[in-house]
mmCIF file of the C-alpha atoms, coordinates in Angstrom:
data_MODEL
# 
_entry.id   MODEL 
# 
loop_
_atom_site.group_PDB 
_atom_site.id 
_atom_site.type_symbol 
_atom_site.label_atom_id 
_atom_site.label_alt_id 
_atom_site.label_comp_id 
_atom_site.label_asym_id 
_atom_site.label_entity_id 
_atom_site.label_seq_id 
_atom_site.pdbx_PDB_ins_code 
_atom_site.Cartn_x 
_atom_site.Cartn_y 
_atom_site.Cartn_z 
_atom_site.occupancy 
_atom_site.B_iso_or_equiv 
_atom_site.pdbx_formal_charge 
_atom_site.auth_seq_id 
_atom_site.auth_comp_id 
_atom_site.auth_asym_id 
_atom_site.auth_atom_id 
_atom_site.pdbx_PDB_model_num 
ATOM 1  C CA . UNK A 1 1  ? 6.526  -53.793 -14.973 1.00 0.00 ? 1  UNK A CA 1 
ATOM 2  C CA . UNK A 1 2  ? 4.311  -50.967 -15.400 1.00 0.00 ? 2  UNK A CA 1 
ATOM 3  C CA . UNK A 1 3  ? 0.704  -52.153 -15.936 1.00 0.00 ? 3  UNK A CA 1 
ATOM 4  C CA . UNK A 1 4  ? -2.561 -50.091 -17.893 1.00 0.00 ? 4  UNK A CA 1 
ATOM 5  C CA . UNK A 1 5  ? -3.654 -48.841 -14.817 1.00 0.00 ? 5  UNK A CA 1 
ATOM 6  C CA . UNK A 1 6  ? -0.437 -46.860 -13.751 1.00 0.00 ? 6  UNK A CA 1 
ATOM 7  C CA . UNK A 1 7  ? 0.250  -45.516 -16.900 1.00 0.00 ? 7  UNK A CA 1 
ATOM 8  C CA . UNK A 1 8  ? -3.526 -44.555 -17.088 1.00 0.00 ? 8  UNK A CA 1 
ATOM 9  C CA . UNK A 1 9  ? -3.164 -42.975 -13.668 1.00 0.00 ? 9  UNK A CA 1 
ATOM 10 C CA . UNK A 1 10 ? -0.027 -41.079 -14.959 1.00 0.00 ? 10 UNK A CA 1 
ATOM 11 C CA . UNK A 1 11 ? -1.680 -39.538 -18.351 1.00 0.00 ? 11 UNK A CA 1 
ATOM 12 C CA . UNK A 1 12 ? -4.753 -37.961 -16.582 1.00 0.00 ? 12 UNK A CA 1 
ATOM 13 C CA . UNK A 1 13 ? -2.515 -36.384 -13.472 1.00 0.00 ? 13 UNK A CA 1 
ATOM 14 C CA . UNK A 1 14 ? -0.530 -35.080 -16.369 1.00 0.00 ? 14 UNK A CA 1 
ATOM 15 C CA . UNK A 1 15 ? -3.100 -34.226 -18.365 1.00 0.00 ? 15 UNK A CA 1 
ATOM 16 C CA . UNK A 1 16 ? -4.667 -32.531 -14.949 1.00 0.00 ? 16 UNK A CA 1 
ATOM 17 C CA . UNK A 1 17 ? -1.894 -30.501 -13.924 1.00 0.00 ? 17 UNK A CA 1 
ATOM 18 C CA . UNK A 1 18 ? -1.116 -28.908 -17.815 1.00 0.00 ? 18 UNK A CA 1 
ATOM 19 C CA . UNK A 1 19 ? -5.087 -28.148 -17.760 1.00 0.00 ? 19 UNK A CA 1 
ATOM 20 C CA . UNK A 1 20 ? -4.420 -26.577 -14.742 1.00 0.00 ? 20 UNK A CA 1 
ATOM 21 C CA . UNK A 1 21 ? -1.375 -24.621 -15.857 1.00 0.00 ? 21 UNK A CA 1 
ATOM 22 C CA . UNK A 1 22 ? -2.779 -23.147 -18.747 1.00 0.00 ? 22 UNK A CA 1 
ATOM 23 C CA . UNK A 1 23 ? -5.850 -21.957 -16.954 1.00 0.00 ? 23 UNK A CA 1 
ATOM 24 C CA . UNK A 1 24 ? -4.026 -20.055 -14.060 1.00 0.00 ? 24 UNK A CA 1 
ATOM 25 C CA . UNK A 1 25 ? -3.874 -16.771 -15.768 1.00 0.00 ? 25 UNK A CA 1 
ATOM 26 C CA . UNK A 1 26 ? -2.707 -13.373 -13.701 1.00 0.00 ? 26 UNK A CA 1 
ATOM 27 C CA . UNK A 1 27 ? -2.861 -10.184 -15.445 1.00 0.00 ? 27 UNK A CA 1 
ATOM 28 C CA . UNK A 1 28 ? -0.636 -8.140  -13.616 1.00 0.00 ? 28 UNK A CA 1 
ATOM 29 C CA . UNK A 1 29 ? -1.129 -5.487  -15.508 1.00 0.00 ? 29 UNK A CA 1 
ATOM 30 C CA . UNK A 1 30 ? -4.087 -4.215  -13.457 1.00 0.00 ? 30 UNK A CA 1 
ATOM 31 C CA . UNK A 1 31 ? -2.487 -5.385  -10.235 1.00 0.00 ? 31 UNK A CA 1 
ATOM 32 C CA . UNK A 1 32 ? 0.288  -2.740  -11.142 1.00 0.00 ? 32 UNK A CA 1 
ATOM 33 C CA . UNK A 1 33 ? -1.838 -0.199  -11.513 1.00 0.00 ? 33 UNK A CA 1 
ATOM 34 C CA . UNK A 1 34 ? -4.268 -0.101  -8.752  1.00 0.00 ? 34 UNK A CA 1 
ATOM 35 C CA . UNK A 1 35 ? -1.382 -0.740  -6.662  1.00 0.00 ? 35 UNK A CA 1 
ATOM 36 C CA . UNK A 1 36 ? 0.613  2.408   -8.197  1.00 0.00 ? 36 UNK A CA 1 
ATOM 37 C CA . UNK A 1 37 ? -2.901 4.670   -7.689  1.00 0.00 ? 37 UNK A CA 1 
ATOM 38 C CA . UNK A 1 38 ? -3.103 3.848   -4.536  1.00 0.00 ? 38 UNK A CA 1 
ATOM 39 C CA . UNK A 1 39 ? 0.355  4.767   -3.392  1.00 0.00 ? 39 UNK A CA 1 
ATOM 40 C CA . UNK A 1 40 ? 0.034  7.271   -5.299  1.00 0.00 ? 40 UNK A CA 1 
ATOM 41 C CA . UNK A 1 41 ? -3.059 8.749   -3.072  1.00 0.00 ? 41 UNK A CA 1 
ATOM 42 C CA . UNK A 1 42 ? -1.608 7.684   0.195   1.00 0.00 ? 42 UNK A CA 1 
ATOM 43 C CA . UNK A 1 43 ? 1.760  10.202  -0.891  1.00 0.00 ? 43 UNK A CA 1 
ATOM 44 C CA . UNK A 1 44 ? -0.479 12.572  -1.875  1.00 0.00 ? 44 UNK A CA 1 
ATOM 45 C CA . UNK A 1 45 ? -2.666 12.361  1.785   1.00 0.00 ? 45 UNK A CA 1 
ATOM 46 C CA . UNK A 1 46 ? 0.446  12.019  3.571   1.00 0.00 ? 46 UNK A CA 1 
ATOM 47 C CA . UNK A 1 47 ? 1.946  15.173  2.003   1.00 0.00 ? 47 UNK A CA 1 
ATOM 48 C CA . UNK A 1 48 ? -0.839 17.227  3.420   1.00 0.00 ? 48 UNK A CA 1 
ATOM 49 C CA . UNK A 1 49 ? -1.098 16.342  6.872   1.00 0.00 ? 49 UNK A CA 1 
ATOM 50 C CA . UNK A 1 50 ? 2.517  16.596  6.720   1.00 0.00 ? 50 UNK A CA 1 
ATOM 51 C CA . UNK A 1 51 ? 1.953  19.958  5.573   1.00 0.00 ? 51 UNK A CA 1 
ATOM 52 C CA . UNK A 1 52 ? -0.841 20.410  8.242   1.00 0.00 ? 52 UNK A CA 1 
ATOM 53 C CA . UNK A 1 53 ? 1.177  19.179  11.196  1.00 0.00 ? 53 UNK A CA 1 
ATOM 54 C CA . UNK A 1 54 ? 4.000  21.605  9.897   1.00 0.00 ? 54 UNK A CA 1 
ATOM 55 C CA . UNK A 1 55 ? 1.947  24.710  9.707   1.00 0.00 ? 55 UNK A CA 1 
ATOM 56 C CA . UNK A 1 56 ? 0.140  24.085  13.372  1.00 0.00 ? 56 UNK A CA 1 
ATOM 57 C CA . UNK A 1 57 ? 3.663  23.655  14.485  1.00 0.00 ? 57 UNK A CA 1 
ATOM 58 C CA . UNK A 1 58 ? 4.830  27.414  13.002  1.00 0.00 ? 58 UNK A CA 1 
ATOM 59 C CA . UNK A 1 59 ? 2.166  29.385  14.143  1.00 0.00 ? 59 UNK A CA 1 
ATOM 60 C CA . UNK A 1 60 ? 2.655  27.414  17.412  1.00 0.00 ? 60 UNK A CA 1 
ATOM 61 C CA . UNK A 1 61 ? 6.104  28.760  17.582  1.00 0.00 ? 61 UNK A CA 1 
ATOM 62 C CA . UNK A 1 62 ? 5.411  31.943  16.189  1.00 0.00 ? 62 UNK A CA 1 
ATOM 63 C CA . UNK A 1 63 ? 2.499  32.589  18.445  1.00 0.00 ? 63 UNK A CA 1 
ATOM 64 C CA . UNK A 1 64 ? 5.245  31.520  21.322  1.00 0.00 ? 64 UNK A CA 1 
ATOM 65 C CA . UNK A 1 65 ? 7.561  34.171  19.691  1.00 0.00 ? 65 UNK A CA 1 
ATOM 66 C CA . UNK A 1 66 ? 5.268  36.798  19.713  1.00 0.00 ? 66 UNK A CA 1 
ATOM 67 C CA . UNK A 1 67 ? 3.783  36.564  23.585  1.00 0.00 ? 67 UNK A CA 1 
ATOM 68 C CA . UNK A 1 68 ? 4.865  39.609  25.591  1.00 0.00 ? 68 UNK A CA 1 
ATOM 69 C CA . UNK A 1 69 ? 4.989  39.195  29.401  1.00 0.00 ? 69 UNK A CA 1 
ATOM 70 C CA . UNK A 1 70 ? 3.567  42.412  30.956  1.00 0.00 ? 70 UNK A CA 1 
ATOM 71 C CA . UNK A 1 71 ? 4.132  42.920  34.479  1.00 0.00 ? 71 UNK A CA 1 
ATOM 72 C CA . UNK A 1 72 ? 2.315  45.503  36.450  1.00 0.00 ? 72 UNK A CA 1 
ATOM 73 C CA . UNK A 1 73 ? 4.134  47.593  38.608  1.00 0.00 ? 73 UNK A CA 1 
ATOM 74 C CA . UNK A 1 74 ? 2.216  48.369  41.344  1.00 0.00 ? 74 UNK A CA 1 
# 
């Protein structure tokens, strides 16, 4: 048989854990969108060292292209 004491015991764990539950609140709202701003900037920074990398490697190759070997005839 169940005595006061148990069913006491039972009521406030209850009565803890839906107190509990209703003050565990996430807006993820704001989560979403400092997450999306910040990807966001990372494409954007990634973008232009892409672009960077891609330019040093051109002139690179053009500057390759464009090297004349002159050999003295003596």
């Amino acid at each position: 048989m169940i005595n006061f004491k148990t069913v006491f015991a039972i009521a406030l764990l209850s009565a803890s854990t839906a107190a509990a539950a209703d003050e565990i609140v996430i807006d993820t709202t704001d989560l979403h969108a400092s997450i999306s701003a910040q990807l966001a900037e990372g494409l954007v920074e990634m973008q232009q060292d892409l672009n960077e990398d891609l330019n040093a490697v051109l002139v690179a190759q053009e500057d390759e292209a464009t090297k004349v070997t002159v050999q003295r005839a003596e």
